[in-house]
Coordinates of C-alpha atoms in Angstrom, one line a residue:
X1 CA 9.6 -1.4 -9.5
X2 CA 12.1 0.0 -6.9
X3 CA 14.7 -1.9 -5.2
X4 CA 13.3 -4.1 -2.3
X5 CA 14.5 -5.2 1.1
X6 CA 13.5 -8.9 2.2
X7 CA 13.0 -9.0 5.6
X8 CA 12.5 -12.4 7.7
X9 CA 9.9 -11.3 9.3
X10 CA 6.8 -11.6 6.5
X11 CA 6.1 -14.5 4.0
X12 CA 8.3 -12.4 0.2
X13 CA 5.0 -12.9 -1.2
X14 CA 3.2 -11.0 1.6
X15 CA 6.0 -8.1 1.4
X16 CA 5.6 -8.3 -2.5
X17 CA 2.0 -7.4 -2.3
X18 CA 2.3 -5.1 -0.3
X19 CA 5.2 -3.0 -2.3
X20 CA 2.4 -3.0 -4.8
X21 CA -0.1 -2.0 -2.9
X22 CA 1.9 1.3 -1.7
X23 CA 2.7 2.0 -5.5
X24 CA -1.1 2.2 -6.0
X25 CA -0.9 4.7 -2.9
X26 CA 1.7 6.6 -4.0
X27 CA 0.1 7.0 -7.7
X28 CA 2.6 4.9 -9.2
X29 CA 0.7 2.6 -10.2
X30 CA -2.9 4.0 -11.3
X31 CA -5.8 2.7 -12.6
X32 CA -5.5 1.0 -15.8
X33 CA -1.7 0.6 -15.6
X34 CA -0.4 -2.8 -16.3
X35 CA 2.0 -4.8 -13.4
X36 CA 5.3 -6.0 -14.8
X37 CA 4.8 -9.1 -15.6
X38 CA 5.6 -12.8 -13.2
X39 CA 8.6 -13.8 -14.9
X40 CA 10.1 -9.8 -15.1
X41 CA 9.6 -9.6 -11.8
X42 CA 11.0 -13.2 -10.8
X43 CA 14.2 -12.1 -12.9
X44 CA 14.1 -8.5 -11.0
X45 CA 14.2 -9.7 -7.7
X46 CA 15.4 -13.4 -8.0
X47 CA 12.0 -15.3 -7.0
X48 CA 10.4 -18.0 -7.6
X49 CA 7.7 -17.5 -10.4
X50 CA 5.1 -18.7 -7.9
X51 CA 6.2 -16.2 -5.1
X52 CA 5.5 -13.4 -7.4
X53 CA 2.1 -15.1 -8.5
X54 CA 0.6 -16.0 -5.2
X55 CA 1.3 -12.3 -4.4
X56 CA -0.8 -11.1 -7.4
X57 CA -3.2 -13.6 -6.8
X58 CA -4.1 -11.9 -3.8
X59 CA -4.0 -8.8 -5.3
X60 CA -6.8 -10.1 -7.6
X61 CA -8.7 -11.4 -4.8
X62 CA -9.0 -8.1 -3.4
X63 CA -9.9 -6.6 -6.6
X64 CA -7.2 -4.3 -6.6
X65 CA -6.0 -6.1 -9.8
X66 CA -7.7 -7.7 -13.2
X67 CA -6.3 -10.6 -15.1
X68 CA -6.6 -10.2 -19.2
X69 CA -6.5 -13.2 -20.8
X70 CA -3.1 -12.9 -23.2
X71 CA -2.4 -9.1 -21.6
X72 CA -1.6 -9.7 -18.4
X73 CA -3.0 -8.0 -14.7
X74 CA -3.8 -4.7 -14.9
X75 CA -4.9 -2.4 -11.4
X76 CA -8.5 -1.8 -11.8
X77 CA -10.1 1.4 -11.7
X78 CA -11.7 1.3 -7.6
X79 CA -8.0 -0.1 -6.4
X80 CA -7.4 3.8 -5.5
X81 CA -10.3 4.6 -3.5
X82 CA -10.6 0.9 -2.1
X83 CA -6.7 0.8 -0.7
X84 CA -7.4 4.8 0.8
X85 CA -10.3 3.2 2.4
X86 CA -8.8 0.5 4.3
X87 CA -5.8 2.5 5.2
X88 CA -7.8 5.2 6.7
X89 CA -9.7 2.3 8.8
X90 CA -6.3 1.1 9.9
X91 CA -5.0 4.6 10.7
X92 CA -8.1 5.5 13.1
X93 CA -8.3 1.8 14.4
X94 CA -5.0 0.9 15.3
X95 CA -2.7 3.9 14.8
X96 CA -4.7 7.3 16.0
X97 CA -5.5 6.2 19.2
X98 CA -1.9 5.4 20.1
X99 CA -1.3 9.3 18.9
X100 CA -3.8 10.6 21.2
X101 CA -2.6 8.4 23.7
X102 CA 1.0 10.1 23.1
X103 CA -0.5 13.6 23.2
X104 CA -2.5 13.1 26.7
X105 CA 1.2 11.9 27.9
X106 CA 2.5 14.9 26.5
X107 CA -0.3 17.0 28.0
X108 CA -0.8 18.8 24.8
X109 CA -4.0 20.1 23.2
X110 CA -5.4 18.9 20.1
X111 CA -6.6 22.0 19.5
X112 CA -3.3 23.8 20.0
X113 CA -1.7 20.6 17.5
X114 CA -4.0 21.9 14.8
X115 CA -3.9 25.2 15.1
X116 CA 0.4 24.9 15.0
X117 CA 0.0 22.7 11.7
X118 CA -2.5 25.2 10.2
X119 CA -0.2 28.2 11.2
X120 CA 2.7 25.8 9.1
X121 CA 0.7 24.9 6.5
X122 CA 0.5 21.3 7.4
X123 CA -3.0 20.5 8.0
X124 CA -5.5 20.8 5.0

Protein backbone atom coordinates (compact mmCIF):
# COMPACT_ATOMS: atom_id res chain seq x y z
CA UNK A 1 0.00 0.00 0.00
CA UNK A 2 1.01 3.74 -0.60
CA UNK A 3 1.85 6.17 2.00
CA UNK A 4 -1.27 7.58 3.75
CA UNK A 5 -2.23 10.92 5.24
CA UNK A 6 -4.49 10.69 8.63
CA UNK A 7 -6.65 13.33 8.66
CA UNK A 8 -8.85 14.35 11.91
CA UNK A 9 -11.65 14.57 10.15
CA UNK A 10 -12.84 10.66 9.53
CA UNK A 11 -12.69 7.70 12.02
CA UNK A 12 -8.50 5.91 10.46
CA UNK A 13 -10.57 2.95 10.03
CA UNK A 14 -13.10 4.81 7.80
CA UNK A 15 -10.10 6.44 5.76
CA UNK A 16 -8.41 2.94 5.76
CA UNK A 17 -11.31 1.45 3.92
CA UNK A 18 -11.64 3.73 1.81
CA UNK A 19 -7.71 3.74 0.57
CA UNK A 20 -8.76 0.25 -0.33
CA UNK A 21 -11.60 0.81 -1.85
CA UNK A 22 -9.88 3.35 -4.43
CA UNK A 23 -7.02 0.64 -5.03
CA UNK A 24 -9.95 -1.63 -6.30
CA UNK A 25 -10.85 1.45 -8.50
CA UNK A 26 -7.64 2.14 -9.70
CA UNK A 27 -6.98 -1.74 -10.62
CA UNK A 28 -4.62 -2.08 -8.00
CA UNK A 29 -6.15 -4.31 -6.24
CA UNK A 30 -8.26 -6.78 -8.66
CA UNK A 31 -10.23 -9.47 -8.21
CA UNK A 32 -8.72 -12.41 -6.60
CA UNK A 33 -5.76 -10.43 -5.18
CA UNK A 34 -5.06 -10.90 -1.52
CA UNK A 35 -4.97 -7.61 1.07
CA UNK A 36 -1.80 -7.39 3.10
CA UNK A 37 -2.45 -8.80 5.96
CA UNK A 38 -3.82 -6.99 9.74
CA UNK A 39 -0.70 -7.08 11.44
CA UNK A 40 1.49 -5.87 8.03
CA UNK A 41 -0.56 -3.22 7.84
CA UNK A 42 -0.69 -2.25 11.72
CA UNK A 43 3.26 -2.33 11.39
CA UNK A 44 3.01 -0.15 7.99
CA UNK A 45 1.05 2.47 9.24
CA UNK A 46 1.43 2.17 13.09
CA UNK A 47 -2.22 1.07 14.03
CA UNK A 48 -3.84 -0.64 16.19
CA UNK A 49 -4.50 -4.32 14.93
CA UNK A 50 -8.23 -3.65 15.48
CA UNK A 51 -8.32 -0.33 13.47
CA UNK A 52 -7.02 -2.17 10.52
CA UNK A 53 -9.65 -5.06 11.23
CA UNK A 54 -12.83 -3.19 11.78
CA UNK A 55 -11.80 -1.48 8.37
CA UNK A 56 -11.78 -4.95 6.62
CA UNK A 57 -14.62 -5.95 8.41
CA UNK A 58 -16.56 -3.56 6.60
CA UNK A 59 -14.96 -4.31 3.59
CA UNK A 60 -16.47 -7.85 4.04
CA UNK A 61 -19.67 -6.63 4.88
CA UNK A 62 -19.98 -5.08 1.61
CA UNK A 63 -18.74 -7.96 -0.11
CA UNK A 64 -16.00 -6.29 -1.62
CA UNK A 65 -13.74 -8.65 0.33
CA UNK A 66 -13.75 -12.69 1.31
CA UNK A 67 -12.19 -14.06 4.38
CA UNK A 68 -10.23 -17.67 3.85
CA UNK A 69 -9.93 -19.52 6.68
CA UNK A 70 -5.86 -19.88 7.25
CA UNK A 71 -5.25 -17.50 3.81
CA UNK A 72 -6.37 -14.44 4.70
CA UNK A 73 -9.12 -11.75 2.82
CA UNK A 74 -8.99 -11.74 -0.59
CA UNK A 75 -11.21 -8.91 -3.04
CA UNK A 76 -13.87 -10.97 -4.55
CA UNK A 77 -14.59 -11.08 -8.05
CA UNK A 78 -18.03 -8.44 -8.25
CA UNK A 79 -15.91 -5.81 -5.88
CA UNK A 80 -15.04 -4.08 -9.47
CA UNK A 81 -18.26 -3.71 -10.92
CA UNK A 82 -20.12 -3.23 -7.43
CA UNK A 83 -17.56 -0.15 -6.20
CA UNK A 84 -18.09 1.46 -10.24
CA UNK A 85 -21.73 1.13 -9.42
CA UNK A 86 -21.96 3.05 -6.34
CA UNK A 87 -19.57 5.63 -7.43
CA UNK A 88 -21.43 6.39 -10.56
CA UNK A 89 -24.72 6.72 -8.27
CA UNK A 90 -22.73 9.14 -6.07
CA UNK A 91 -21.28 11.10 -9.07
CA UNK A 92 -24.95 11.68 -10.69
CA UNK A 93 -26.55 12.11 -7.14
CA UNK A 94 -24.47 14.42 -5.38
CA UNK A 95 -21.64 15.56 -7.65
CA UNK A 96 -23.20 16.19 -11.42
CA UNK A 97 -25.85 18.36 -10.53
CA UNK A 98 -23.46 20.70 -8.79
CA UNK A 99 -21.47 20.65 -12.42
CA UNK A 100 -24.51 21.59 -14.22
CA UNK A 101 -25.28 23.98 -11.70
CA UNK A 102 -21.64 25.53 -12.41
CA UNK A 103 -22.18 25.42 -16.23
CA UNK A 104 -25.74 27.34 -16.15
CA UNK A 105 -23.51 29.99 -13.95
CA UNK A 106 -21.14 29.95 -16.57
CA UNK A 107 -23.75 30.20 -19.23
CA UNK A 108 -22.07 27.50 -21.24
CA UNK A 109 -23.60 24.77 -23.40
CA UNK A 110 -23.49 21.21 -22.70
CA UNK A 111 -23.44 20.62 -26.06
CA UNK A 112 -20.64 22.95 -26.83
CA UNK A 113 -18.75 21.13 -23.42
CA UNK A 114 -18.93 17.93 -25.33
CA UNK A 115 -18.32 18.78 -28.51
CA UNK A 116 -14.79 20.75 -27.05
CA UNK A 117 -13.79 17.40 -25.20
CA UNK A 118 -14.57 15.24 -28.33
CA UNK A 119 -12.50 17.76 -30.56
CA UNK A 120 -9.54 16.99 -27.48
CA UNK A 121 -10.08 13.62 -27.28
CA UNK A 122 -11.48 13.75 -23.79
CA UNK A 123 -14.80 12.35 -23.94
CA UNK A 124 -15.28 8.62 -24.98
Amino acid sequence: MAPIQWSDGAPIYRQLKERVIAMMLDGLLKPGDALPSVRQVAAEYQLNPITVSRAYQELADEALVEKRRGLGMYVTEEAAKKLLINERDRFLREEWPLVMERIARLGLKLQDLLADGDSKGGVQ
